[in-house]
CSV table of C-alpha atoms in Angstrom, one decimal:
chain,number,residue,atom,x,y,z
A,1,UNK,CA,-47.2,-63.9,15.0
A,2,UNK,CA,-44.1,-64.6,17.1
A,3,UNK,CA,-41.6,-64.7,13.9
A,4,UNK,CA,-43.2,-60.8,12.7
A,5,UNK,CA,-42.5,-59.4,16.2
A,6,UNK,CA,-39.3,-60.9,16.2
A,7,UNK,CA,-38.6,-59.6,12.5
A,8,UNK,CA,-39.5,-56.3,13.6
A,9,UNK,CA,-37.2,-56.7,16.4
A,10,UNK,CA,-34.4,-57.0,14.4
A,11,UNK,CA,-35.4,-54.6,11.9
A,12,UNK,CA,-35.7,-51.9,14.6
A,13,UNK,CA,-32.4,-53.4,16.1
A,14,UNK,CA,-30.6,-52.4,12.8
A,15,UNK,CA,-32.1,-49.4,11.9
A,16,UNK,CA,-31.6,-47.4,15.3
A,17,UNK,CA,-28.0,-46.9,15.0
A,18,UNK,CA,-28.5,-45.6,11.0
A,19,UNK,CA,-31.3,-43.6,12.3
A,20,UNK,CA,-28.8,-41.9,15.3
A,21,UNK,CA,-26.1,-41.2,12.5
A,22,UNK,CA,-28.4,-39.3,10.4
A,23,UNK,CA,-30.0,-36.9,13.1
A,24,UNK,CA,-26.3,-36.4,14.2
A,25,UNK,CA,-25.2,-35.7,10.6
A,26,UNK,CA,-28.1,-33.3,10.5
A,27,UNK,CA,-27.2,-31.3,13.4
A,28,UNK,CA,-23.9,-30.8,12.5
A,29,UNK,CA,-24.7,-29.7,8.7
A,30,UNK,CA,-27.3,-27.2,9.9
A,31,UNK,CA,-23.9,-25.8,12.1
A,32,UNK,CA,-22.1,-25.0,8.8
A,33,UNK,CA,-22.2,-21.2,8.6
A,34,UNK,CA,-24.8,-20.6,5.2
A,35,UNK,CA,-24.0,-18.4,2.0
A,36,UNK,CA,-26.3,-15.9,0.9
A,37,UNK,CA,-28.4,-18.2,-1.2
A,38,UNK,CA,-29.0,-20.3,2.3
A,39,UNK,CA,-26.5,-23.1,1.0
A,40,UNK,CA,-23.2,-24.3,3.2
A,41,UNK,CA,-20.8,-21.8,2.8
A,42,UNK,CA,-17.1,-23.2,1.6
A,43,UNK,CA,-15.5,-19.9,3.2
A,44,UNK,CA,-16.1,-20.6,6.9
A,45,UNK,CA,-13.1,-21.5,8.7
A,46,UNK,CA,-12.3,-24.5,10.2
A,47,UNK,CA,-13.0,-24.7,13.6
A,48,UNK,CA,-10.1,-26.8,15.0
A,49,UNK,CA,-7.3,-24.8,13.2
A,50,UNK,CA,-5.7,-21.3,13.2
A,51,UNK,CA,-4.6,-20.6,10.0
A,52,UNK,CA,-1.4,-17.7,9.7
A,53,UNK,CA,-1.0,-15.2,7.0
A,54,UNK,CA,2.3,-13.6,6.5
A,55,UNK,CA,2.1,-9.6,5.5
A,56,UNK,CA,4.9,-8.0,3.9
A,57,UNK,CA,4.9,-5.0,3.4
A,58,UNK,CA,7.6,-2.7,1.3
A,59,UNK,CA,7.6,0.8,3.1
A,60,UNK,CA,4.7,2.2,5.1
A,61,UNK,CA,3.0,5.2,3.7
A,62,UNK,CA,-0.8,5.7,3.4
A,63,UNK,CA,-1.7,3.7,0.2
A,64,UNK,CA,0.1,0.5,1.2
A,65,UNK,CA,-1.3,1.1,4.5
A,66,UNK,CA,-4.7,1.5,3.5
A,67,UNK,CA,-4.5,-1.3,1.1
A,68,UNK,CA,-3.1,-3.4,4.3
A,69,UNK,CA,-6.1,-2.4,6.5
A,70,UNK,CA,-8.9,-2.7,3.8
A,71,UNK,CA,-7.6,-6.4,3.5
A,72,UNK,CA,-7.5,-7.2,7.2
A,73,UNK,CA,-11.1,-5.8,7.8
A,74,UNK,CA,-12.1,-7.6,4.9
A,75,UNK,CA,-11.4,-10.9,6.4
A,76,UNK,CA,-12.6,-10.8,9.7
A,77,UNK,CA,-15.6,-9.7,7.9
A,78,UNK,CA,-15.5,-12.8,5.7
A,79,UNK,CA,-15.1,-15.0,9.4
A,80,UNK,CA,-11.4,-15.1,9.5
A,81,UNK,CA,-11.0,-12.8,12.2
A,82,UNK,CA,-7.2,-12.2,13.4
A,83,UNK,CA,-6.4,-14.1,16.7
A,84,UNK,CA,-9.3,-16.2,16.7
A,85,UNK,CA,-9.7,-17.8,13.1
A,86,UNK,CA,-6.2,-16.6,11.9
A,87,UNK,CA,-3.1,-15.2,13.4
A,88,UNK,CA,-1.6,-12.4,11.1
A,89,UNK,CA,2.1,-11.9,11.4
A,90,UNK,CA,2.8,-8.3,9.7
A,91,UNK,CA,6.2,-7.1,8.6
A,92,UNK,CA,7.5,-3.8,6.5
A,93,UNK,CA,11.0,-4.0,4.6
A,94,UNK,CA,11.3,-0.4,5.2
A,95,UNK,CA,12.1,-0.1,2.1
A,96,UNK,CA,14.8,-2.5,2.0
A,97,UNK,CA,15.3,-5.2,-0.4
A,98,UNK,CA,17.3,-7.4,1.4
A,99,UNK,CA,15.1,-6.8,4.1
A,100,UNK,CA,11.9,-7.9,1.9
A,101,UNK,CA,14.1,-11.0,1.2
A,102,UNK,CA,14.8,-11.8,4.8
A,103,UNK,CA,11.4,-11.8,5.5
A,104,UNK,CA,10.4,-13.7,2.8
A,105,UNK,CA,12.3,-16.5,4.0
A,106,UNK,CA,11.6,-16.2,7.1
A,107,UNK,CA,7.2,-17.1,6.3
A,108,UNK,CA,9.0,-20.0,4.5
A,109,UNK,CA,10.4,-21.4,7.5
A,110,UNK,CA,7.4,-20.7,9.5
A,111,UNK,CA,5.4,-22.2,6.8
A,112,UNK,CA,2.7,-20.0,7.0
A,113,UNK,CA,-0.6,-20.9,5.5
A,114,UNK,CA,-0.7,-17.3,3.1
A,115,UNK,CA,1.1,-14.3,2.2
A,116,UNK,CA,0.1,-11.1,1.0
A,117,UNK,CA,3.0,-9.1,-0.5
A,118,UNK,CA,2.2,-5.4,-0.5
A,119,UNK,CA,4.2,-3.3,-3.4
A,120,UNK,CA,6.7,-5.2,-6.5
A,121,UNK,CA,9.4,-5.4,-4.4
A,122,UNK,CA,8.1,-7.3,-1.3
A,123,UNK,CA,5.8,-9.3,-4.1
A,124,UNK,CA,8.8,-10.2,-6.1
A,125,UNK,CA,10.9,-11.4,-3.2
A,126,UNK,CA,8.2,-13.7,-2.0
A,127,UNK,CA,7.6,-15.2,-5.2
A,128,UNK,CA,11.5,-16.3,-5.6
A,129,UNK,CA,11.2,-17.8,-1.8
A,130,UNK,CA,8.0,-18.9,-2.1
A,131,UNK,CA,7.3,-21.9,-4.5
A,132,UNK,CA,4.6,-24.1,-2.5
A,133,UNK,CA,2.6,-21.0,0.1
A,134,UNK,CA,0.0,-19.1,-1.3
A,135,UNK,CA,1.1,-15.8,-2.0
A,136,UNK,CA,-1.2,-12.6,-3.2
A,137,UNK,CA,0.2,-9.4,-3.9
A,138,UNK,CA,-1.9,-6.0,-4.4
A,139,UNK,CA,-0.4,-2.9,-5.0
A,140,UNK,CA,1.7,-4.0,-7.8
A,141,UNK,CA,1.4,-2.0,-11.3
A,142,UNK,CA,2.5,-4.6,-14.1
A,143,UNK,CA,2.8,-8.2,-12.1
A,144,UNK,CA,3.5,-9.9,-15.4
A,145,UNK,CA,6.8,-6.9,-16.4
A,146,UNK,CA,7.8,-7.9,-12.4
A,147,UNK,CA,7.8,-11.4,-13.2
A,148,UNK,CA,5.3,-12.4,-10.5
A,149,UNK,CA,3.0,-14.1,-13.2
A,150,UNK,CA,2.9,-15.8,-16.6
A,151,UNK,CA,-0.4,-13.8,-17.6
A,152,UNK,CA,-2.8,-11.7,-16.0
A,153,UNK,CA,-5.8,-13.9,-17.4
A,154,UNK,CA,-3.2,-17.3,-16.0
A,155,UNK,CA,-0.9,-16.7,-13.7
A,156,UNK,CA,0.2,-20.2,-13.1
A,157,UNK,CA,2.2,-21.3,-10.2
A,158,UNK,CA,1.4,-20.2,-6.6
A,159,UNK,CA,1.1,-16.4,-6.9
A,160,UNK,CA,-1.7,-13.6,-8.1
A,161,UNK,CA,-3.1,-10.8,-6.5
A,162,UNK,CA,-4.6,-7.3,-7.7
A,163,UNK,CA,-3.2,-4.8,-9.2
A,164,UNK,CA,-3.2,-0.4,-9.1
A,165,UNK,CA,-1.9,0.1,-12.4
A,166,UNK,CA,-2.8,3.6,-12.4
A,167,UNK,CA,-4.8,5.5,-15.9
A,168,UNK,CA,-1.4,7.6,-16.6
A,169,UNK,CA,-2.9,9.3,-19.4
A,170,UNK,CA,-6.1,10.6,-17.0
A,171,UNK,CA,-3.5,11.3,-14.7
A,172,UNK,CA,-1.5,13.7,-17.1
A,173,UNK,CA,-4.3,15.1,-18.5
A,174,UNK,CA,-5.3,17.0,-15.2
A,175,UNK,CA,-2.0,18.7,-15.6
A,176,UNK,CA,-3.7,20.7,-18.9
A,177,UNK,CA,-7.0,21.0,-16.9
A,178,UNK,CA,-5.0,22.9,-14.2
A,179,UNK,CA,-2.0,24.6,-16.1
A,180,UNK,CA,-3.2,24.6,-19.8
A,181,UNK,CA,-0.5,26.4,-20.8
A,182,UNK,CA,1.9,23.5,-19.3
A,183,UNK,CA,4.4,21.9,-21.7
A,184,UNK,CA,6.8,20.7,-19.9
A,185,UNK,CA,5.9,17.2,-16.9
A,186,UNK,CA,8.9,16.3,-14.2
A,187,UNK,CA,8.6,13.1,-13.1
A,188,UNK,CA,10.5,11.8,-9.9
A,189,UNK,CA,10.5,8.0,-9.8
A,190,UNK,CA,13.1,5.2,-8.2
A,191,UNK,CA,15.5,3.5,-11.0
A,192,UNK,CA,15.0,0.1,-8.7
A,193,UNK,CA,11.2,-0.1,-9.1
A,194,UNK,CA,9.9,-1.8,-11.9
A,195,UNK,CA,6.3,-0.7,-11.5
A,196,UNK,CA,7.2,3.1,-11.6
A,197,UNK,CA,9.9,2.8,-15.2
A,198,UNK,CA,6.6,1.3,-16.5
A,199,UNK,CA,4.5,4.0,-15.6
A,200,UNK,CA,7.1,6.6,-16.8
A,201,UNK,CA,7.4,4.6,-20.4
A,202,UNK,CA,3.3,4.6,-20.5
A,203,UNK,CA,3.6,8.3,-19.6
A,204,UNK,CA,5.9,8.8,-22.3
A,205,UNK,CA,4.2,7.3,-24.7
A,206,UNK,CA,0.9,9.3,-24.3
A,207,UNK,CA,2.9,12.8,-23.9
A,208,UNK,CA,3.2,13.8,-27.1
A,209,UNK,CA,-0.7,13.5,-28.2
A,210,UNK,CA,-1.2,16.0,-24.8
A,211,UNK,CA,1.0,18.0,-25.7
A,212,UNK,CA,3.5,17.6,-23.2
A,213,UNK,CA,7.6,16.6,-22.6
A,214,UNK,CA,8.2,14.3,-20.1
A,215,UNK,CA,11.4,15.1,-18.2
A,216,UNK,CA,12.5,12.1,-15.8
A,217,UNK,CA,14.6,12.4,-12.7
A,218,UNK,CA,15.3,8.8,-11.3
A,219,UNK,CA,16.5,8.4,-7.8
A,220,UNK,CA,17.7,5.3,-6.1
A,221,UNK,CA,17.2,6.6,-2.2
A,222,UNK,CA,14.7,8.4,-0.5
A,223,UNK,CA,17.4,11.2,0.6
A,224,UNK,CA,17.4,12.1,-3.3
A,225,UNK,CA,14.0,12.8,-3.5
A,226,UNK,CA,13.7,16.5,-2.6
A,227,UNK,CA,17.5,17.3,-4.5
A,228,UNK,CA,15.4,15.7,-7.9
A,229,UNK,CA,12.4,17.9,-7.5
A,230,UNK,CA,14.8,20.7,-6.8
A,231,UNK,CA,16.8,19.7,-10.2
A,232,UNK,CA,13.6,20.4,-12.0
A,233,UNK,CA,12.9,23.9,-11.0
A,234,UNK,CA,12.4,26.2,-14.1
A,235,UNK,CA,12.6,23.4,-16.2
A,236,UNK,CA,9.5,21.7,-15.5
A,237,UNK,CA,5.6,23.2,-15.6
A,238,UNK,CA,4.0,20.4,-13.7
A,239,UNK,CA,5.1,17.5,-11.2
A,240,UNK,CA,3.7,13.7,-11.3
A,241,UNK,CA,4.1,12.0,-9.1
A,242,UNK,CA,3.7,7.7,-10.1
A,243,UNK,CA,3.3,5.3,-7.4
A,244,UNK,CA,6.5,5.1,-6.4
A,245,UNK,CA,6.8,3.1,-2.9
A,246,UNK,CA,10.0,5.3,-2.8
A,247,UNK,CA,9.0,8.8,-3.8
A,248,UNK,CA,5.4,8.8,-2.2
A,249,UNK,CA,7.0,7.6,1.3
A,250,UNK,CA,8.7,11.2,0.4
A,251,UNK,CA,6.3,13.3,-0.5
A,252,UNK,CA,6.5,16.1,1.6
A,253,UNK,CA,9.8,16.9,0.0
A,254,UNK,CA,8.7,17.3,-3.4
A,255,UNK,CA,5.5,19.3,-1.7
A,256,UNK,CA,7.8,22.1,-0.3
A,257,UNK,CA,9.8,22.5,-3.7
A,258,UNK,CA,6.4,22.7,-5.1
A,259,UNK,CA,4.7,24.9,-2.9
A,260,UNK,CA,7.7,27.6,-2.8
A,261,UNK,CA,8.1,27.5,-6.5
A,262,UNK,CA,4.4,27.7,-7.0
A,263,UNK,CA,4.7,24.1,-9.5
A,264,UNK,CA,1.2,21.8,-9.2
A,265,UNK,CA,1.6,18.3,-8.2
A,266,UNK,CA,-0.4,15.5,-10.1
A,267,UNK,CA,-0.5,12.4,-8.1
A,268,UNK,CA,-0.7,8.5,-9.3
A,269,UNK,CA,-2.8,8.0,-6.4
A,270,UNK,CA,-5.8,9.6,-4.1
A,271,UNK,CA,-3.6,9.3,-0.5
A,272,UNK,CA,-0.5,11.6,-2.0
A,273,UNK,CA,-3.6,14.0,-3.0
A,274,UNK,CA,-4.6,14.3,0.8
A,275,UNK,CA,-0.8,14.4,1.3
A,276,UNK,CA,-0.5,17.5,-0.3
A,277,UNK,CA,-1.1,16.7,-4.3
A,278,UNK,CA,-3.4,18.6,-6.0
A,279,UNK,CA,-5.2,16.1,-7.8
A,280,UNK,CA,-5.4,12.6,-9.6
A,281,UNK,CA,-7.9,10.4,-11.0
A,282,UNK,CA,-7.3,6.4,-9.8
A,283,UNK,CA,-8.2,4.1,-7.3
A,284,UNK,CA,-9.2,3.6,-3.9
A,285,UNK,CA,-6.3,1.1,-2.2
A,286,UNK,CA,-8.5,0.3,1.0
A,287,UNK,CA,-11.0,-1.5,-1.2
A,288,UNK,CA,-8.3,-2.7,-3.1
A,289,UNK,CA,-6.9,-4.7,-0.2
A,290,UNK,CA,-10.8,-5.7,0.3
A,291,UNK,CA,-10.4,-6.6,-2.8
A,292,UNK,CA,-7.8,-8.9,-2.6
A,293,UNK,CA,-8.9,-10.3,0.9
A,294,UNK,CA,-11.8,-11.6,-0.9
A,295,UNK,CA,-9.5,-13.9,-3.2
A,296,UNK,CA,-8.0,-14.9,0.3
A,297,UNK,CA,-10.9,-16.0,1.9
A,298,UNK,CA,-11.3,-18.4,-2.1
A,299,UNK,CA,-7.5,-19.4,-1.0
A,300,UNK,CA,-7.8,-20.3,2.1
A,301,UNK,CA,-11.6,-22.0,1.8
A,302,UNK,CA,-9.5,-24.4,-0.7
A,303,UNK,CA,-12.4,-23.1,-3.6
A,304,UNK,CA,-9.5,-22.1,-5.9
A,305,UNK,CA,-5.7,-21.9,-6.4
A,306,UNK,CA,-3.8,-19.2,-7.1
A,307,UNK,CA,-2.7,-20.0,-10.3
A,308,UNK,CA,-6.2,-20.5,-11.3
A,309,UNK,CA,-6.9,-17.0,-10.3
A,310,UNK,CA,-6.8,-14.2,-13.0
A,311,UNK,CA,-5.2,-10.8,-12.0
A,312,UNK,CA,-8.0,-8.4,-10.6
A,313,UNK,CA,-7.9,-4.7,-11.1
A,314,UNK,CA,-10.1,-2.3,-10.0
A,315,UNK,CA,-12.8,-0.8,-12.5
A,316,UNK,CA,-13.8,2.4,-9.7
A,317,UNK,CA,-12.0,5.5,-10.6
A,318,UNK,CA,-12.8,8.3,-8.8
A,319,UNK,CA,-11.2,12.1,-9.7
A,320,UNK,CA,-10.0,13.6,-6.4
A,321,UNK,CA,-9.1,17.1,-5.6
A,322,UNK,CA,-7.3,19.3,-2.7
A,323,UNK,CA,-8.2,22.9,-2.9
A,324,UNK,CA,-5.8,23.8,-0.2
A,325,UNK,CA,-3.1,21.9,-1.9
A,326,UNK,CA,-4.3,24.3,-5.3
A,327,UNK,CA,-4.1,27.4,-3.4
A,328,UNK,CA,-0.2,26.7,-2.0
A,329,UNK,CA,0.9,26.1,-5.4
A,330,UNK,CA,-0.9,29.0,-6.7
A,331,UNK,CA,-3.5,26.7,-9.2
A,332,UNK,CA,-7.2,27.7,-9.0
A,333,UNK,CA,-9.1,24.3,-9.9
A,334,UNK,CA,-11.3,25.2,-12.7
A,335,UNK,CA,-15.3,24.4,-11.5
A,336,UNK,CA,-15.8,21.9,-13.9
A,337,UNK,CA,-13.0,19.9,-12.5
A,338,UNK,CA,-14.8,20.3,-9.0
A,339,UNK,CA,-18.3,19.7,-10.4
A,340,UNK,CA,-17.1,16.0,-11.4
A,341,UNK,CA,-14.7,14.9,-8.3
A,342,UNK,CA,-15.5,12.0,-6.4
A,343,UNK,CA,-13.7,13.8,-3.3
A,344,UNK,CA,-12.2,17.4,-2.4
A,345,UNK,CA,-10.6,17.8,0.6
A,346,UNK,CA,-11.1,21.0,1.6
């Protein structure tokens, strides 16, 4: 009798501490934010660290802004909320390129936990500083033509991101919709940006089969822009405008060519359209910057690499209208054409 209670003595001696460490472990598991499927969620933030993400940014105007927002709500909605979880350190090039470069190596020294490169140029100078941080672009039309990737399916090395290449041929087909006697398609575009000479070439290439002539005007400053859309007048039946950092952060110039010549404007994106453009058919940048917060939040959870990550795009077109924009230009937007719009600003 006295050796079993001093077996169980022991026994219970032993097992105490094992039995303390479980409950303990328990508690802090059931602390681990949960997934939608009521399992641990590998997104949640650490606790004990703020991360910082480094935004670049080429030129402010509203598509790269949008796309910039979209992405910051999108992560705090994710958990990583800016100055509590993270610490987001936002700079714009303004356009420059020695500026994007500058800034570029500037996160490298600061060695922040992520970039997100907003437009080719700021994308392009990150990825030649950037060799070991995490860096996702959006806003970029042809990342593998930039350089920023090996593929869009494997990107390899540390960078990928979304991209807004833009359905050209849907885009120049609303020029017949709106001017079906329209032969002739000006395009103003910059000479240094590699994702607008690709939408010109794609443009080019689908012309013919529409029955149209592209006419190009490059520029290779923003003072240019309203002397090219002048250069075009008479010549020219239609505008479209690609998404040019350079051009769009301009628009208002080819606008008031347009609107005193009486020449529509076909936009390669929906925020030009509210600008002042008539129409286009493409994407929506805010959700594309959701878009690509959502590979962040995969990033920065340590659930997958960059490399790893295949080049998203954005499958949501929506056609998007502005009568006032029609009636300035002296277009009347065919009912059909309104019937199917995803937005009309009035």
């Amino acid at each position: 009798m006295f050796k079993q209670k001093k077996t169980m003595k022991m026994i219970q001696t032993f097992l105490f501490p094992l039995l303390l460490l479980s409950v303990t472990a328990c508690g802090q598991q059931s602390a681990t934010p949960a997934n939608d499927q009521g399992q641990p969620s590998t997104a949640a933030p650490a606790a004990d660290k703020q991360l910082t993400i480094g935004i670049a940014q080429f030129v402010e105007h509203p598509a790269l802004d949008a796309a910039r927002e979209g992405f910051i709500a999108e992560l705090a909605k994710k958990g990583y909320e800016d100055g509590k979880q993270i610490k987001i350190d936002t700079k714009s090039a303004q356009g420059s390129m020695d500026t994007a470069i500058s800034i570029a190596q500037k996160f490298e020294a600061d060695k922040v936990d992520l970039v997100l490169a907003i437009a080719t140029p700021t994308a392009q100078a990150e990825a030649q500083t950037s060799k070991e941080i995490p860096v996702l672009f959006t806003a970029v039309t042809d990342p593998v033509e930039a350089g920023l990737v090996k593929s869009m399916e494997k990107p390899e090395g540390n960078v990928t991101g979304t991209s807004d290449m833009n359905p050209v041929e849907e885009q120049l087909k609303l020029v017949k919709e709106l001017k079906a006697d329209a032969k002739t398609v000006g395009i103003i575009y910059s000479s240094g940006e590699v994702n607008s000479k690709v939408q010109v070439d794609a443009a080019k290439a689908v012309a013919d089969k529409l029955g149209l002539t592209i006419q190009e005007a490059a520029i290779t400053s923003a003072t240019e822009v309203k002397q090219a859309a002048e250069s075009m007048v008479g010549k020219v039946d239609a505008y479209y405008i690609p998404t040019d950092n350079m051009v769009v952060s301009s628009i208002a110039a080819v606008l008031g060519v347009a609107e005193a010549q009486k020449i529509p404007v076909i936009a390669g994106e929906e925020n030009s359209v509210k600008s002042g453009a008539i129409a286009t058919y493409g994407i929506d940048y805010t959700k594309l910057g959701e878009q690509t917060a959502d590979m962040a939040v995969k990033i920065l959870s340590g659930e997958a690499k960059p490399g790893d990550m295949p080049v998203e795009t954005q499958a949501d077109m929506k056609l998007v209208l502005n009568k006032k924009a029609a009636e300035k230009m002296g277009v009347t937007i065919p009912q059909s054409m309104l019937d199917r719009a995803g937005e009309v600003v009035e």
